[in-house]
Amino acid sequence: MCVDCGRDFELGLRLRCECGGLLEVVHEFPWVDRDLFDGRLSQRSGPYGSGVWRFKELVYPGLDVDRIVSRQEGNTSIYSHRRLTEYTGIGKVAVKHEGENPSGSFKDRGMTVGVSEAMRLGVSSVACASTGNTSASLASFAATTGMNCVVFIPEGMIALGKLAQALSYGATVLQIRGDFDAAMWLVQEASAELGLYLLNSVNPWRIEGQKSIIFELIQQRGWEPPDWIVLPAGNLGNTSAFGKALRELKSQGLIDSVPRLASIQAEGANPFYSLWAEREESLTPMEPHTVASAIKIGNPVSWKKAIRSIEETDGVVEQVSDQEIMDAKAVVDRCGIGCEPASAASVAGARKLVDVGAIDPEDDVVCILTGNLLKDPGATVNYHTGVIEGVSPRFSNTPMVVNADLASVEEALNSLALKGSRKE
Ligand SMILES: *Cc1c(COP(=O)(O)O)cnc(C)c1O
Ligand SMILES: [Zn+2]
C-alpha cells in the first residue's frame, strides 16, 4: 500500500507508487501467539533458528520457507553495565547489540528478507546506495546467492571496515563523487533505468525484516516491553520499522503496552529532529556533517513512515553533538561491549533525555546499538589520540610509546599506578 495516497499494489519489482510515495507491506497475518515463537528458541539451524525468520508469520507469512536466504542473522544480546547506568543516570538501562549480526550491523535483518524476495522475483542484479553498512550487508547476502551486486557509496566518506567488506564480498563498488544523498538519488535512477533491483530501505521488505529487532527484544524480556526504546536515526528505516513492529505486536495481542520510541539524530545531520521539534509540515533537506558516518544523511527517504512511528508511540526525537556521541561511544566501549560511532547516539540520547526530563531515571530503557566497534577503527583511534576536530576526548585512553627495555615499561606503569599484578 502507498503511504501517501493509500493505493494498493501487488508487490513485485515496483517499489514506489505512481504518485511517488513509498510503499508499505500490508500482511494478512495467520494466527500467532507467544508460544509459537518461544517454541522455536531451541532451534540452532534452519530458517527458524534465525532471529528474523523465527517471526516469519509477522515478517513474510506468504514466502515459501525453501526460498529463504539466511545467514542466521539476529539473535543479538542485551547487556547492562554499571558504567552505562552511571553515564546515563538510568537505573534500568540496557543495550541490545545489533553489531553482533553476521556482517556487523542490523542491516542484515532487512537484507535477509530483501534478498530472499529478490531471489523469489528471479532478479540477477541487486543494488543499493550506502553510508557503508547497507553495502556490506547486501554484498554479503548477494555473495551467498551468486547474484550480482552493485553498491553506490559516497567517495571517501565511508568507514574503512565497511568498504573492506563490500570489496571482499565481491560487490561492484561505485564511489560517487558526491554525498550519500546524491548516491541515493543516483541508485534510484539507475535501478529504474538499468534493471537493478533496489535494496535500500525504500524497499519495503527491508522494513519487514528490521521489525524483528523489536520482536526479538520483547521476546528476550519475556514479552515485557520496556518503557523506552532509544535508537540512532539516519535514513529512518529503523524508526519506521520499530513503529510498525509495535503496532503489529499490539494488534496481534502479543503485547499490552507500547513502549515509547526515542529517535536520536546527530546535530549536524538533524532534518528529522527539526521537522519534529518545529512541527513542520514536511522535511527540509540539509547538507549533513557528523563524525557518525552511518547517520550522516541530510534527506532521509522514510520520514513520513518515521513520523507516524513517533506519533503513535508518544515518542520523541532528540539530537546530540559529535562530542556527546564520541563520549558515549567511549563509555560503551569501556564496558567491554563496543560499538561504532552512530550506534552510540542512542546512549548519548538517553542521557540527554534524562537531563531534559523526558526520561525518568526510574524508567526501564533499552538503547539499540546498531553497528560493531570494528566497523570504524579510524574514528575510535582518532578519538583516543585526540585528533577529531571539535571533539575533546573526555574518556581517552592514549597509547604510550616506550623504549624496548624493562625499566621503561616499569616507569610507564608506575606513572599510571598500574603495577597491579605483583603481590605486595
Ligand atoms: C544504517 C545505520 C543507522 C541508521 O539507521 P536508519 O534506519 O537509516 O535510520 C544507524 N547506525 C548504523 C550503524 C547503521 O548502519
Ligand atoms: Zn501513491
Coordinates of C-alpha atoms and ligand atoms in Angstrom, one line a residue:
M1 CA 0.0 0.0 0.0
C2 CA 1.2 3.5 -0.8
V3 CA 1.8 5.6 2.4
D4 CA 0.9 8.8 0.5
C5 CA -2.3 8.1 -1.5
G6 CA -3.3 4.7 0.0
R7 CA -3.5 2.8 -3.3
D8 CA -3.0 -0.9 -3.1
F9 CA -0.4 -2.8 -5.2
E10 CA 0.7 -6.3 -5.7
L11 CA 4.4 -6.0 -4.6
G12 CA 6.8 -7.1 -7.4
L13 CA 9.6 -5.2 -8.9
R14 CA 7.8 -1.9 -8.4
L15 CA 9.0 -0.1 -5.2
R16 CA 7.2 3.2 -5.5
C17 CA 3.7 4.3 -6.2
E18 CA 2.8 6.2 -9.3
C19 CA 2.3 9.3 -7.1
G20 CA 5.9 8.9 -5.9
G21 CA 5.0 7.7 -2.5
L22 CA 6.8 4.9 -0.6
L23 CA 5.1 1.5 -0.4
E24 CA 4.4 -0.4 2.8
V25 CA 3.7 -4.1 3.1
V26 CA 0.3 -5.0 4.5
H27 CA 0.0 -8.6 5.7
E28 CA -2.8 -11.0 6.2
F29 CA -1.4 -12.4 9.5
P30 CA -2.1 -16.1 10.3
W31 CA -3.0 -16.8 13.9
V32 CA 0.1 -16.4 16.1
D33 CA 0.8 -16.4 19.8
R34 CA 3.9 -16.2 22.1
D35 CA 4.2 -20.0 22.4
L36 CA 4.7 -20.3 18.6
F37 CA 7.7 -18.0 18.7
D38 CA 9.0 -19.3 22.1
G39 CA 8.8 -22.9 20.8
R40 CA 11.4 -22.1 18.1
L41 CA 14.0 -20.7 20.5
S42 CA 15.8 -24.0 20.8
Q43 CA 16.5 -24.2 17.1
R44 CA 20.1 -23.7 16.3
S45 CA 19.9 -24.1 12.5
G46 CA 17.5 -23.8 9.6
P47 CA 15.4 -20.7 9.0
Y48 CA 13.6 -20.7 12.3
G49 CA 17.0 -20.5 14.1
S50 CA 17.4 -17.0 12.7
G51 CA 16.3 -14.1 14.9
V52 CA 14.4 -12.7 11.9
W53 CA 12.7 -15.8 10.5
R54 CA 11.7 -17.1 13.9
F55 CA 9.0 -14.4 13.5
K56 CA 8.2 -15.4 9.9
E57 CA 4.5 -15.1 10.3
L58 CA 4.9 -11.4 11.2
V59 CA 7.7 -10.8 8.6
Y60 CA 6.7 -12.5 5.4
P61 CA 4.0 -15.1 6.0
G62 CA 3.5 -15.8 2.3
L63 CA 7.1 -16.8 1.5
D64 CA 7.9 -20.4 0.8
V65 CA 10.4 -21.5 3.5
D66 CA 12.7 -23.1 0.9
R67 CA 13.3 -19.7 -0.6
I68 CA 14.7 -18.1 2.5
V69 CA 18.3 -16.7 2.1
S70 CA 19.6 -16.6 5.7
R71 CA 22.9 -16.2 7.5
Q72 CA 21.4 -16.9 10.9
E73 CA 21.1 -13.2 11.5
G74 CA 19.7 -11.7 14.6
N75 CA 19.9 -13.5 18.0
T76 CA 21.8 -10.5 19.4
S77 CA 22.5 -10.0 23.1
I78 CA 21.2 -7.5 25.6
Y79 CA 23.7 -6.1 28.1
S80 CA 23.6 -3.9 31.1
H81 CA 26.6 -2.5 32.9
R82 CA 27.3 -0.3 35.9
R83 CA 29.1 2.3 33.7
L84 CA 26.1 2.6 31.4
T85 CA 23.9 3.3 34.5
E86 CA 26.4 5.9 35.8
Y87 CA 26.7 7.6 32.5
T88 CA 23.0 7.8 31.6
G89 CA 21.7 8.2 35.1
I90 CA 19.1 5.5 34.4
G91 CA 19.0 2.6 36.9
K92 CA 17.4 0.1 34.4
V93 CA 19.3 0.8 31.2
A94 CA 20.4 -1.9 28.8
V95 CA 21.8 -2.1 25.2
K96 CA 20.8 -4.5 22.5
H97 CA 23.8 -5.1 20.3
E98 CA 22.8 -5.3 16.7
G99 CA 26.6 -5.2 15.8
E100 CA 26.6 -8.9 16.6
N101 CA 24.9 -9.7 13.3
P102 CA 26.9 -11.6 10.7
S103 CA 28.1 -8.6 8.8
G104 CA 28.3 -6.5 11.9
S105 CA 25.2 -4.3 11.7
F106 CA 21.4 -4.5 12.0
K107 CA 21.2 -4.1 8.2
D108 CA 21.4 -8.0 7.9
R109 CA 17.9 -8.3 9.3
G110 CA 16.4 -6.3 6.5
M111 CA 18.7 -7.8 3.9
T112 CA 17.8 -11.4 4.6
V113 CA 14.2 -10.6 3.7
G114 CA 15.1 -8.3 0.8
V115 CA 17.5 -10.7 -0.8
S116 CA 15.0 -13.6 -0.3
E117 CA 12.4 -11.5 -2.2
A118 CA 15.0 -10.7 -4.9
M119 CA 15.5 -14.5 -5.3
R120 CA 11.8 -15.1 -5.5
L121 CA 11.4 -12.4 -8.2
G122 CA 14.3 -14.1 -10.1
V123 CA 16.4 -10.9 -10.4
S124 CA 20.0 -11.3 -11.4
S125 CA 21.4 -8.0 -10.1
V126 CA 20.8 -6.0 -6.9
A127 CA 21.9 -2.5 -5.9
C128 CA 22.0 0.0 -3.0
A129 CA 23.3 3.3 -2.0
S130 CA 25.0 3.2 1.3
T131 CA 26.9 5.0 4.1
G132 CA 28.6 1.7 4.4
N133 CA 26.7 -0.9 6.4
T134 CA 23.9 -1.4 3.8
S135 CA 26.5 -2.2 1.1
A136 CA 28.5 -4.5 3.4
S137 CA 25.3 -6.4 4.2
L138 CA 23.9 -6.6 0.7
A139 CA 27.3 -7.6 -0.7
S140 CA 27.4 -10.5 1.8
F141 CA 23.9 -11.8 1.1
A142 CA 24.3 -11.4 -2.6
A143 CA 27.6 -13.4 -2.5
T144 CA 25.8 -16.3 -0.8
T145 CA 23.3 -16.5 -3.7
G146 CA 25.6 -15.7 -6.7
M147 CA 23.6 -12.6 -7.7
N148 CA 25.5 -9.5 -9.0
C149 CA 25.7 -6.7 -6.5
V150 CA 26.4 -3.0 -7.3
V151 CA 26.9 -0.5 -4.4
F152 CA 26.9 3.2 -4.7
I153 CA 28.9 4.9 -1.9
P154 CA 29.9 8.5 -1.3
E155 CA 33.6 8.7 -2.2
G156 CA 36.0 9.0 0.8
M157 CA 33.1 9.2 3.3
I158 CA 32.6 5.7 4.5
A159 CA 34.4 3.9 7.3
L160 CA 37.2 1.6 6.2
G161 CA 35.9 -1.6 7.7
K162 CA 32.7 -1.3 5.7
L163 CA 34.4 -0.5 2.4
A164 CA 36.7 -3.5 3.0
Q165 CA 33.7 -5.8 3.4
A166 CA 32.0 -4.7 0.2
L167 CA 35.2 -5.2 -1.7
S168 CA 35.9 -8.6 -0.1
Y169 CA 32.4 -9.9 -0.7
G170 CA 32.9 -9.2 -4.4
A171 CA 30.4 -6.3 -5.0
T172 CA 31.0 -3.8 -7.8
V173 CA 31.8 -0.7 -5.8
L174 CA 30.9 2.7 -7.4
Q175 CA 32.4 5.6 -5.5
I176 CA 30.2 8.5 -6.3
R177 CA 31.7 12.0 -6.3
G178 CA 29.0 13.3 -4.0
D179 CA 27.4 12.7 -0.6
F180 CA 25.1 9.9 0.4
D181 CA 22.0 11.8 -0.7
A182 CA 23.5 12.1 -4.2
A183 CA 24.3 8.4 -4.2
M184 CA 20.8 7.6 -3.1
W185 CA 19.2 9.7 -5.9
L186 CA 21.5 8.1 -8.4
V187 CA 20.9 4.5 -7.4
Q188 CA 17.1 5.0 -7.7
E189 CA 17.6 6.4 -11.3
A190 CA 19.9 3.6 -12.2
S191 CA 17.7 0.9 -10.9
A192 CA 14.7 2.2 -12.8
E193 CA 16.7 2.6 -16.0
L194 CA 19.2 -0.3 -15.8
G195 CA 17.2 -3.1 -14.3
L196 CA 18.9 -3.4 -10.9
Y197 CA 16.7 -4.5 -8.0
L198 CA 16.9 -1.7 -5.4
L199 CA 17.6 -2.8 -1.8
N200 CA 17.7 0.5 0.1
S201 CA 15.1 0.9 2.8
V202 CA 12.7 2.4 0.2
N203 CA 12.3 -1.3 -0.4
P204 CA 9.5 -2.2 2.0
W205 CA 10.8 -5.8 2.6
R206 CA 13.9 -4.3 4.4
I207 CA 11.5 -2.7 6.9
E208 CA 9.7 -6.0 7.4
G209 CA 13.0 -7.7 8.4
Q210 CA 14.1 -4.9 10.7
K211 CA 10.8 -5.2 12.7
S212 CA 12.4 -8.3 14.1
I213 CA 14.7 -6.2 16.3
I214 CA 11.6 -5.3 18.3
F215 CA 10.1 -8.7 18.2
E216 CA 13.3 -10.3 19.5
L217 CA 13.9 -7.6 22.1
I218 CA 10.5 -8.0 23.6
Q219 CA 10.6 -11.8 23.4
Q220 CA 14.0 -11.8 25.2
R221 CA 12.4 -9.8 28.0
G222 CA 9.7 -12.5 28.5
W223 CA 7.3 -10.4 26.4
E224 CA 7.6 -7.5 28.9
P225 CA 8.1 -4.3 26.9
P226 CA 10.4 -1.6 28.4
D227 CA 9.2 2.0 28.9
W228 CA 11.5 3.4 26.2
I229 CA 13.4 2.1 23.2
V230 CA 16.1 4.6 22.1
L231 CA 17.7 4.3 18.6
P232 CA 20.0 6.2 16.3
A233 CA 18.2 7.8 13.3
G234 CA 19.7 8.4 9.8
N235 CA 17.6 7.4 6.8
L236 CA 14.8 6.5 9.3
G237 CA 14.2 2.9 8.1
N238 CA 14.6 1.6 11.6
T239 CA 12.4 4.3 13.2
S240 CA 9.8 3.3 10.6
A241 CA 10.2 -0.4 11.2
F242 CA 10.0 -0.1 15.0
G243 CA 6.7 1.7 14.9
K244 CA 5.2 -0.8 12.5
A245 CA 6.5 -3.7 14.7
L246 CA 4.9 -2.3 17.8
R247 CA 1.7 -1.6 16.0
E248 CA 1.5 -5.2 14.8
L249 CA 2.6 -6.7 18.2
K250 CA -0.3 -4.8 19.8
S251 CA -2.8 -5.7 17.1
Q252 CA -1.9 -9.4 17.3
G253 CA -2.3 -9.3 21.1
L254 CA 1.4 -10.1 21.8
I255 CA 1.9 -7.1 24.0
D256 CA -0.4 -5.0 26.1
S257 CA 1.5 -1.7 26.4
V258 CA 3.5 0.0 23.8
P259 CA 7.0 1.4 24.7
R260 CA 7.8 5.0 23.7
L261 CA 10.3 5.4 20.9
A262 CA 13.1 8.0 21.0
S263 CA 14.9 8.6 17.7
I264 CA 18.3 10.3 18.1
Q265 CA 19.9 12.3 15.3
A266 CA 23.4 13.9 15.1
E267 CA 23.2 17.7 15.5
G268 CA 24.9 18.2 12.1
A269 CA 22.5 15.8 10.3
N270 CA 19.2 16.6 12.0
P271 CA 16.5 17.2 9.4
F272 CA 14.1 14.8 11.2
Y273 CA 14.7 16.5 14.6
S274 CA 13.9 19.9 13.0
L275 CA 10.8 18.6 11.4
W276 CA 9.6 17.2 14.8
A277 CA 10.8 20.0 17.1
E278 CA 9.3 22.7 14.9
R279 CA 6.2 20.8 14.0
E280 CA 6.9 21.4 10.3
E281 CA 4.6 20.0 7.6
S282 CA 7.4 18.4 5.5
L283 CA 11.0 17.6 5.9
T284 CA 13.6 20.2 4.8
P285 CA 16.8 18.5 3.4
M286 CA 20.2 19.8 4.6
E287 CA 23.9 19.2 4.0
P288 CA 24.9 16.7 6.7
H289 CA 28.1 16.9 8.8
T290 CA 28.9 14.4 11.6
V291 CA 31.7 12.1 12.6
A292 CA 28.9 9.4 12.8
S293 CA 29.1 8.4 9.1
A294 CA 26.2 5.9 9.3
I295 CA 23.7 8.6 10.2
K296 CA 25.3 11.4 8.0
I297 CA 22.2 11.8 5.9
G298 CA 20.5 15.1 5.0
N299 CA 17.5 13.9 3.1
P300 CA 16.1 10.7 4.8
V301 CA 13.7 8.9 2.5
S302 CA 11.4 7.3 5.1
W303 CA 10.5 10.4 7.1
K304 CA 6.7 10.0 6.6
K305 CA 6.7 6.5 7.9
A306 CA 9.0 7.5 10.7
I307 CA 6.9 10.5 12.0
R308 CA 4.0 8.1 12.2
S309 CA 6.1 5.8 14.5
I310 CA 6.9 8.7 16.8
E311 CA 3.3 9.9 16.9
E312 CA 1.8 6.5 17.5
T313 CA 4.2 5.6 20.3
D314 CA 4.0 9.0 22.1
G315 CA 7.7 9.2 21.2
V316 CA 10.3 11.9 20.9
V317 CA 13.1 13.0 18.6
E318 CA 16.3 14.3 20.1
Q319 CA 19.7 15.5 18.8
V320 CA 23.2 15.0 20.2
S321 CA 26.6 16.6 19.3
D322 CA 29.6 14.7 18.0
Q323 CA 31.2 15.3 21.3
E324 CA 28.3 13.6 23.1
I325 CA 28.3 10.7 20.5
M326 CA 32.0 10.0 20.9
D327 CA 32.0 10.3 24.7
A328 CA 29.0 7.9 24.9
K329 CA 30.8 5.5 22.5
A330 CA 33.9 5.6 24.7
V331 CA 31.7 4.6 27.7
V332 CA 30.0 1.8 25.7
D333 CA 33.5 0.6 24.5
R334 CA 34.9 0.8 28.0
C335 CA 32.2 -1.5 29.3
G336 CA 33.7 -4.2 27.0
I337 CA 30.7 -4.0 24.7
G338 CA 31.9 -1.6 22.0
C339 CA 30.1 -0.1 19.0
E340 CA 30.6 2.2 16.1
P341 CA 30.1 6.0 16.4
A342 CA 26.5 6.2 15.1
S343 CA 25.3 3.5 17.4
A344 CA 26.4 5.5 20.5
A345 CA 23.9 8.2 19.5
S346 CA 21.3 6.1 21.3
V347 CA 23.2 6.1 24.6
A348 CA 24.1 9.7 24.3
G349 CA 20.4 10.4 23.5
A350 CA 19.2 8.5 26.5
R351 CA 21.5 10.6 28.8
K352 CA 20.3 13.8 27.2
L353 CA 16.6 12.8 27.6
V354 CA 17.2 12.3 31.3
D355 CA 18.8 15.7 31.5
V356 CA 15.9 17.4 29.8
G357 CA 13.4 15.5 31.9
A358 CA 11.8 13.3 29.2
I359 CA 13.1 10.0 30.6
D360 CA 12.7 9.4 34.3
P361 CA 15.7 7.8 36.0
E362 CA 13.4 5.1 37.2
D363 CA 12.2 4.2 33.7
D364 CA 13.2 0.9 32.1
V365 CA 15.2 1.8 28.9
V366 CA 16.7 -0.2 26.1
C367 CA 19.1 1.5 23.7
I368 CA 19.8 0.0 20.3
L369 CA 23.5 -0.4 19.3
T370 CA 23.3 -0.6 15.5
G371 CA 26.8 -1.5 14.5
N372 CA 30.1 -3.2 15.6
L373 CA 33.1 -1.4 17.1
L374 CA 35.4 -2.8 14.3
K375 CA 33.4 -1.1 11.5
D376 CA 35.1 2.3 12.1
P377 CA 38.5 1.8 13.7
G378 CA 39.7 5.2 12.4
A379 CA 37.1 7.2 14.4
T380 CA 37.9 5.2 17.5
V381 CA 41.7 5.7 17.3
N382 CA 41.3 9.4 16.4
Y383 CA 39.2 9.9 19.5
H384 CA 41.7 8.3 21.8
T385 CA 44.6 10.2 20.2
G386 CA 42.6 13.5 20.3
V387 CA 42.6 14.4 16.7
I388 CA 38.9 14.6 15.8
E389 CA 38.1 18.3 15.1
G390 CA 35.7 19.8 17.5
V391 CA 35.8 16.8 19.9
S392 CA 37.9 16.8 23.1
P393 CA 38.2 13.2 24.4
R394 CA 36.9 13.1 27.9
F395 CA 37.4 9.4 28.2
S396 CA 40.6 8.9 26.2
N397 CA 42.9 6.0 26.6
T398 CA 46.1 7.3 24.8
P399 CA 48.6 4.7 23.7
M400 CA 52.1 5.1 25.3
V401 CA 55.3 4.7 23.4
V402 CA 58.1 3.2 25.5
N403 CA 61.7 2.1 24.8
A404 CA 62.2 -1.6 24.4
D405 CA 63.6 -2.3 27.9
L406 CA 62.1 -3.3 31.2
A407 CA 63.0 -0.1 33.1
S408 CA 61.0 1.9 30.6
V409 CA 58.0 -0.4 31.0
E410 CA 58.2 -0.2 34.7
E411 CA 58.4 3.6 34.6
A412 CA 55.4 3.8 32.3
L413 CA 53.3 1.5 34.6
N414 CA 54.4 3.4 37.7
S415 CA 53.3 6.7 36.1
L416 CA 49.8 5.1 35.9
A417 CA 50.0 3.4 39.3
L418 CA 49.2 0.3 37.4
K419 CA 51.7 -2.3 38.8
G420 CA 48.6 -4.3 39.8
S421 CA 49.5 -7.9 39.4
R422 CA 52.6 -8.1 41.7
K423 CA 51.8 -9.3 45.2
E424 CA 52.9 -7.0 48.0
Ligands
LIG1 C1 22.1 2.3 8.9 C2 22.6 2.7 10.2 C3 22.0 3.6 11.0 C4 20.8 4.4 10.6 O1 19.6 3.7 10.5 P1 18.3 4.2 9.7 O2 17.4 3.1 9.6 O3 18.9 4.7 8.4 O4 17.8 5.4 10.4 C5 22.5 3.8 12.3 N1 23.6 3.1 12.7 C6 24.2 2.2 11.9 C7 25.4 1.6 12.5 C8 23.7 2.0 10.7 O5 24.4 1.1 9.9
ZN2 ZN 0.6 6.8 -4.0

